[in-house]
Amino acid sequence: MTKLRLLAAVLSGTLVYAATSISCGRNSIWAERQLEEQKRLLSSHTVEIEKIHEELALEKVALEKDMDVVAAYARKLSYLKDGEKLVIISGLASSENRIYDPGTVLFHDEVKYFPEWFCKSVGLIAFTAVYFILLMFDAGRGLVHYRKQKAQAGHHRAQGAAI
């Protein structure tokens, strides 16, 4: 029964350690879900930035190729009034510096998990608890015997010498 008790306690401690490590450890399900959420968030921001890039590329092409777009921007900036004609002089810098907002800056969040020593400690505590529970169960049923043979053997020798 002693071997079975020890084997059951080791099995339960190992099972608790493995379950804790798989569910909450460094490479666990919990950590993987956190990384998946960060990946989803970064992917959505990447799509927004790509959309802004495409809009800017189309705007650049329109400004280079279409005089009506240039005239519309000139009217918008109050450089050109109704009835005036637009003359483009190449080489002059634009006085407007538009700043496009690509979104918020995202930083990598640290993944939260239980360290390995914690998982091992939980497994060791489970092993100890199950072992002592099984020991007390066996002691209550009278299956655990305490040996006092050495003290009794010494007592018998002393009585034999005295006789």
PDB file of C-alpha atoms in Angstrom, residues 1-157:
ATOM      1  CA  MET A   1       0.000   0.000   0.000  1.00  0.00           C
ATOM      2  CA  THR A   2       2.960   2.297   0.674  1.00  0.00           C
ATOM      3  CA  LYS A   3       4.125   2.096  -2.951  1.00  0.00           C
ATOM      4  CA  LEU A   4       0.605   2.693  -4.229  1.00  0.00           C
ATOM      5  CA  ARG A   5       0.219   5.707  -1.929  1.00  0.00           C
ATOM      6  CA  LEU A   6       3.507   7.177  -3.116  1.00  0.00           C
ATOM      7  CA  LEU A   7       2.710   6.437  -6.764  1.00  0.00           C
ATOM      8  CA  ALA A   8      -0.725   8.066  -6.490  1.00  0.00           C
ATOM      9  CA  ALA A   9       0.780  11.158  -4.835  1.00  0.00           C
ATOM     10  CA  VAL A  10       3.510  11.454  -7.505  1.00  0.00           C
ATOM     11  CA  LEU A  11       0.921  11.000 -10.248  1.00  0.00           C
ATOM     12  CA  SER A  12      -1.356  13.687  -8.814  1.00  0.00           C
ATOM     13  CA  GLY A  13       1.556  16.115  -8.256  1.00  0.00           C
ATOM     14  CA  THR A  14       2.767  15.595 -11.819  1.00  0.00           C
ATOM     15  CA  LEU A  15      -0.761  16.001 -13.165  1.00  0.00           C
ATOM     16  CA  VAL A  16      -1.265  19.286 -11.281  1.00  0.00           C
ATOM     17  CA  TYR A  17       2.147  20.568 -12.433  1.00  0.00           C
ATOM     18  CA  ALA A  18       1.414  19.685 -16.065  1.00  0.00           C
ATOM     19  CA  ALA A  19      -2.067  21.216 -15.936  1.00  0.00           C
ATOM     20  CA  THR A  20      -0.737  24.424 -14.360  1.00  0.00           C
ATOM     21  CA  SER A  21       2.110  24.651 -16.832  1.00  0.00           C
ATOM     22  CA  ILE A  22      -0.113  24.020 -19.860  1.00  0.00           C
ATOM     23  CA  SER A  23      -2.835  26.434 -18.789  1.00  0.00           C
ATOM     24  CA  CYS A  24      -0.817  29.254 -17.147  1.00  0.00           C
ATOM     25  CA  GLY A  25       2.898  28.716 -17.865  1.00  0.00           C
ATOM     26  CA  ARG A  26       5.261  30.529 -20.226  1.00  0.00           C
ATOM     27  CA  ASN A  27       4.132  28.721 -23.386  1.00  0.00           C
ATOM     28  CA  SER A  28       0.593  28.172 -22.163  1.00  0.00           C
ATOM     29  CA  ILE A  29      -2.875  28.618 -23.541  1.00  0.00           C
ATOM     30  CA  TRP A  30      -3.274  31.844 -21.558  1.00  0.00           C
ATOM     31  CA  ALA A  31      -0.065  33.347 -22.993  1.00  0.00           C
ATOM     32  CA  GLU A  32      -1.008  32.243 -26.511  1.00  0.00           C
ATOM     33  CA  ARG A  33      -4.381  33.982 -26.264  1.00  0.00           C
ATOM     34  CA  GLN A  34      -2.666  37.205 -25.165  1.00  0.00           C
ATOM     35  CA  LEU A  35      -0.330  37.016 -28.163  1.00  0.00           C
ATOM     36  CA  GLU A  36      -3.243  36.322 -30.524  1.00  0.00           C
ATOM     37  CA  GLU A  37      -5.047  39.425 -29.213  1.00  0.00           C
ATOM     38  CA  GLN A  38      -1.930  41.542 -29.776  1.00  0.00           C
ATOM     39  CA  LYS A  39      -1.587  40.100 -33.285  1.00  0.00           C
ATOM     40  CA  ARG A  40      -5.223  40.942 -34.075  1.00  0.00           C
ATOM     41  CA  LEU A  41      -4.775  44.494 -32.775  1.00  0.00           C
ATOM     42  CA  LEU A  42      -1.585  45.026 -34.798  1.00  0.00           C
ATOM     43  CA  SER A  43      -3.216  43.570 -37.915  1.00  0.00           C
ATOM     44  CA  SER A  44      -6.134  45.983 -37.659  1.00  0.00           C
ATOM     45  CA  HIS A  45      -3.757  48.943 -37.337  1.00  0.00           C
ATOM     46  CA  THR A  46      -1.705  47.662 -40.266  1.00  0.00           C
ATOM     47  CA  VAL A  47      -4.838  47.622 -42.414  1.00  0.00           C
ATOM     48  CA  GLU A  48      -5.608  51.228 -41.425  1.00  0.00           C
ATOM     49  CA  ILE A  49      -2.062  52.351 -42.277  1.00  0.00           C
ATOM     50  CA  GLU A  50      -2.205  50.547 -45.643  1.00  0.00           C
ATOM     51  CA  LYS A  51      -5.506  52.308 -46.381  1.00  0.00           C
ATOM     52  CA  ILE A  52      -3.921  55.723 -45.621  1.00  0.00           C
ATOM     53  CA  HIS A  53      -0.955  54.803 -47.831  1.00  0.00           C
ATOM     54  CA  GLU A  54      -3.245  53.908 -50.735  1.00  0.00           C
ATOM     55  CA  GLU A  55      -5.172  57.184 -50.346  1.00  0.00           C
ATOM     56  CA  LEU A  56      -1.933  59.179 -50.351  1.00  0.00           C
ATOM     57  CA  ALA A  57      -0.641  57.342 -53.410  1.00  0.00           C
ATOM     58  CA  LEU A  58      -3.873  58.060 -55.287  1.00  0.00           C
ATOM     59  CA  GLU A  59      -3.754  61.700 -54.182  1.00  0.00           C
ATOM     60  CA  LYS A  60      -0.165  62.025 -55.404  1.00  0.00           C
ATOM     61  CA  VAL A  61      -0.999  60.536 -58.786  1.00  0.00           C
ATOM     62  CA  ALA A  62      -4.038  62.817 -59.095  1.00  0.00           C
ATOM     63  CA  LEU A  63      -1.937  65.895 -58.251  1.00  0.00           C
ATOM     64  CA  GLU A  64       0.719  64.919 -60.784  1.00  0.00           C
ATOM     65  CA  LYS A  65      -1.658  64.091 -63.633  1.00  0.00           C
ATOM     66  CA  ASP A  66      -4.895  66.088 -63.233  1.00  0.00           C
ATOM     67  CA  MET A  67      -4.907  69.897 -63.397  1.00  0.00           C
ATOM     68  CA  ASP A  68      -8.467  70.045 -62.038  1.00  0.00           C
ATOM     69  CA  VAL A  69      -7.327  68.420 -58.766  1.00  0.00           C
ATOM     70  CA  VAL A  70      -4.488  70.936 -58.479  1.00  0.00           C
ATOM     71  CA  ALA A  71      -6.951  73.785 -59.101  1.00  0.00           C
ATOM     72  CA  ALA A  72      -9.327  72.380 -56.472  1.00  0.00           C
ATOM     73  CA  TYR A  73      -6.513  72.311 -53.885  1.00  0.00           C
ATOM     74  CA  ALA A  74      -5.467  75.841 -54.861  1.00  0.00           C
ATOM     75  CA  ARG A  75      -9.035  77.080 -54.336  1.00  0.00           C
ATOM     76  CA  LYS A  76      -9.226  75.214 -51.031  1.00  0.00           C
ATOM     77  CA  LEU A  77      -6.039  76.936 -49.832  1.00  0.00           C
ATOM     78  CA  SER A  78      -7.284  80.326 -51.095  1.00  0.00           C
ATOM     79  CA  TYR A  79      -4.509  80.593 -53.688  1.00  0.00           C
ATOM     80  CA  LEU A  80      -6.976  80.735 -56.539  1.00  0.00           C
ATOM     81  CA  LYS A  81     -10.273  82.596 -56.754  1.00  0.00           C
ATOM     82  CA  ASP A  82     -13.171  81.943 -59.110  1.00  0.00           C
ATOM     83  CA  GLY A  83     -12.417  83.094 -62.617  1.00  0.00           C
ATOM     84  CA  GLU A  84      -8.619  82.993 -62.182  1.00  0.00           C
ATOM     85  CA  LYS A  85      -6.446  80.637 -64.156  1.00  0.00           C
ATOM     86  CA  LEU A  86      -3.912  78.323 -62.582  1.00  0.00           C
ATOM     87  CA  VAL A  87      -0.300  78.433 -63.727  1.00  0.00           C
ATOM     88  CA  ILE A  88       2.004  75.748 -62.349  1.00  0.00           C
ATOM     89  CA  ILE A  89       5.617  76.687 -61.804  1.00  0.00           C
ATOM     90  CA  SER A  90       7.753  73.651 -61.097  1.00  0.00           C
ATOM     91  CA  GLY A  91      10.461  73.750 -58.455  1.00  0.00           C
ATOM     92  CA  LEU A  92       8.572  75.743 -55.800  1.00  0.00           C
ATOM     93  CA  ALA A  93       8.051  74.061 -52.463  1.00  0.00           C
ATOM     94  CA  SER A  94       4.585  73.659 -51.048  1.00  0.00           C
ATOM     95  CA  SER A  95       3.774  75.941 -48.143  1.00  0.00           C
ATOM     96  CA  GLU A  96       1.294  73.489 -46.681  1.00  0.00           C
ATOM     97  CA  ASN A  97       2.679  70.666 -44.584  1.00  0.00           C
ATOM     98  CA  ARG A  98      -0.210  68.324 -43.933  1.00  0.00           C
ATOM     99  CA  ILE A  99       0.371  65.797 -41.227  1.00  0.00           C
ATOM    100  CA  TYR A 100      -1.455  62.558 -41.729  1.00  0.00           C
ATOM    101  CA  ASP A 101      -2.443  60.642 -38.645  1.00  0.00           C
ATOM    102  CA  PRO A 102      -1.468  57.004 -39.081  1.00  0.00           C
ATOM    103  CA  GLY A 103      -3.129  56.084 -35.785  1.00  0.00           C
ATOM    104  CA  THR A 104      -1.840  55.522 -32.312  1.00  0.00           C
ATOM    105  CA  VAL A 105       1.562  54.117 -31.524  1.00  0.00           C
ATOM    106  CA  LEU A 106       1.353  50.512 -30.410  1.00  0.00           C
ATOM    107  CA  PHE A 107       3.961  48.905 -28.215  1.00  0.00           C
ATOM    108  CA  HIS A 108       4.441  45.240 -27.526  1.00  0.00           C
ATOM    109  CA  ASP A 109       2.748  44.298 -24.253  1.00  0.00           C
ATOM    110  CA  GLU A 110       4.532  41.883 -22.002  1.00  0.00           C
ATOM    111  CA  VAL A 111       2.776  38.538 -21.882  1.00  0.00           C
ATOM    112  CA  LYS A 112       1.547  37.596 -18.434  1.00  0.00           C
ATOM    113  CA  TYR A 113       2.180  34.046 -17.239  1.00  0.00           C
ATOM    114  CA  PHE A 114       3.097  32.098 -14.135  1.00  0.00           C
ATOM    115  CA  PRO A 115       6.823  31.345 -13.856  1.00  0.00           C
ATOM    116  CA  GLU A 116       8.060  27.770 -13.996  1.00  0.00           C
ATOM    117  CA  TRP A 117       9.022  27.710 -10.313  1.00  0.00           C
ATOM    118  CA  PHE A 118       5.411  28.514  -9.411  1.00  0.00           C
ATOM    119  CA  CYS A 119       4.077  25.641 -11.516  1.00  0.00           C
ATOM    120  CA  LYS A 120       6.576  23.248  -9.952  1.00  0.00           C
ATOM    121  CA  SER A 121       5.730  24.500  -6.456  1.00  0.00           C
ATOM    122  CA  VAL A 122       2.025  23.906  -7.062  1.00  0.00           C
ATOM    123  CA  GLY A 123       2.818  20.371  -8.249  1.00  0.00           C
ATOM    124  CA  LEU A 124       4.993  19.724  -5.181  1.00  0.00           C
ATOM    125  CA  ILE A 125       2.296  21.048  -2.852  1.00  0.00           C
ATOM    126  CA  ALA A 126      -0.266  18.794  -4.570  1.00  0.00           C
ATOM    127  CA  PHE A 127       2.078  15.811  -4.196  1.00  0.00           C
ATOM    128  CA  THR A 128       2.591  16.513  -0.490  1.00  0.00           C
ATOM    129  CA  ALA A 129      -1.103  17.099   0.171  1.00  0.00           C
ATOM    130  CA  VAL A 130      -2.231  13.928  -1.611  1.00  0.00           C
ATOM    131  CA  TYR A 131       0.480  11.871   0.073  1.00  0.00           C
ATOM    132  CA  PHE A 132      -0.504  13.058   3.547  1.00  0.00           C
ATOM    133  CA  ILE A 133      -4.218  12.629   2.813  1.00  0.00           C
ATOM    134  CA  LEU A 134      -3.609   9.042   1.703  1.00  0.00           C
ATOM    135  CA  LEU A 135      -1.336   8.472   4.707  1.00  0.00           C
ATOM    136  CA  MET A 136      -4.028   9.710   7.100  1.00  0.00           C
ATOM    137  CA  PHE A 137      -6.638   7.622   5.289  1.00  0.00           C
ATOM    138  CA  ASP A 138      -4.467   4.514   5.668  1.00  0.00           C
ATOM    139  CA  ALA A 139      -3.729   5.355   9.315  1.00  0.00           C
ATOM    140  CA  GLY A 140      -7.454   5.690   9.994  1.00  0.00           C
ATOM    141  CA  ARG A 141      -8.048   2.242   8.516  1.00  0.00           C
ATOM    142  CA  GLY A 142      -5.211   0.776  10.568  1.00  0.00           C
ATOM    143  CA  LEU A 143      -2.964  -0.008   7.618  1.00  0.00           C
ATOM    144  CA  VAL A 144      -0.011   2.052   8.858  1.00  0.00           C
ATOM    145  CA  HIS A 145       2.153   0.374  11.534  1.00  0.00           C
ATOM    146  CA  TYR A 146       4.841   2.148  13.452  1.00  0.00           C
ATOM    147  CA  ARG A 147       7.908   0.034  14.140  1.00  0.00           C
ATOM    148  CA  LYS A 148       9.272   0.026  17.651  1.00  0.00           C
ATOM    149  CA  GLN A 149      11.251  -3.199  17.269  1.00  0.00           C
ATOM    150  CA  LYS A 150      14.674  -1.650  17.883  1.00  0.00           C
ATOM    151  CA  ALA A 151      13.668  -0.251  21.251  1.00  0.00           C
ATOM    152  CA  GLN A 152      11.989  -3.520  22.221  1.00  0.00           C
ATOM    153  CA  ALA A 153      14.958  -5.608  21.074  1.00  0.00           C
ATOM    154  CA  GLY A 154      17.303  -3.572  23.240  1.00  0.00           C
ATOM    155  CA  HIS A 155      14.924  -3.963  26.179  1.00  0.00           C
ATOM    156  CA  HIS A 156      14.838  -7.772  25.772  1.00  0.00           C
ATOM    157  CA  ARG A 157      18.633  -7.940  25.717  1.00  0.00           C
TER     158      ARG A 157
END
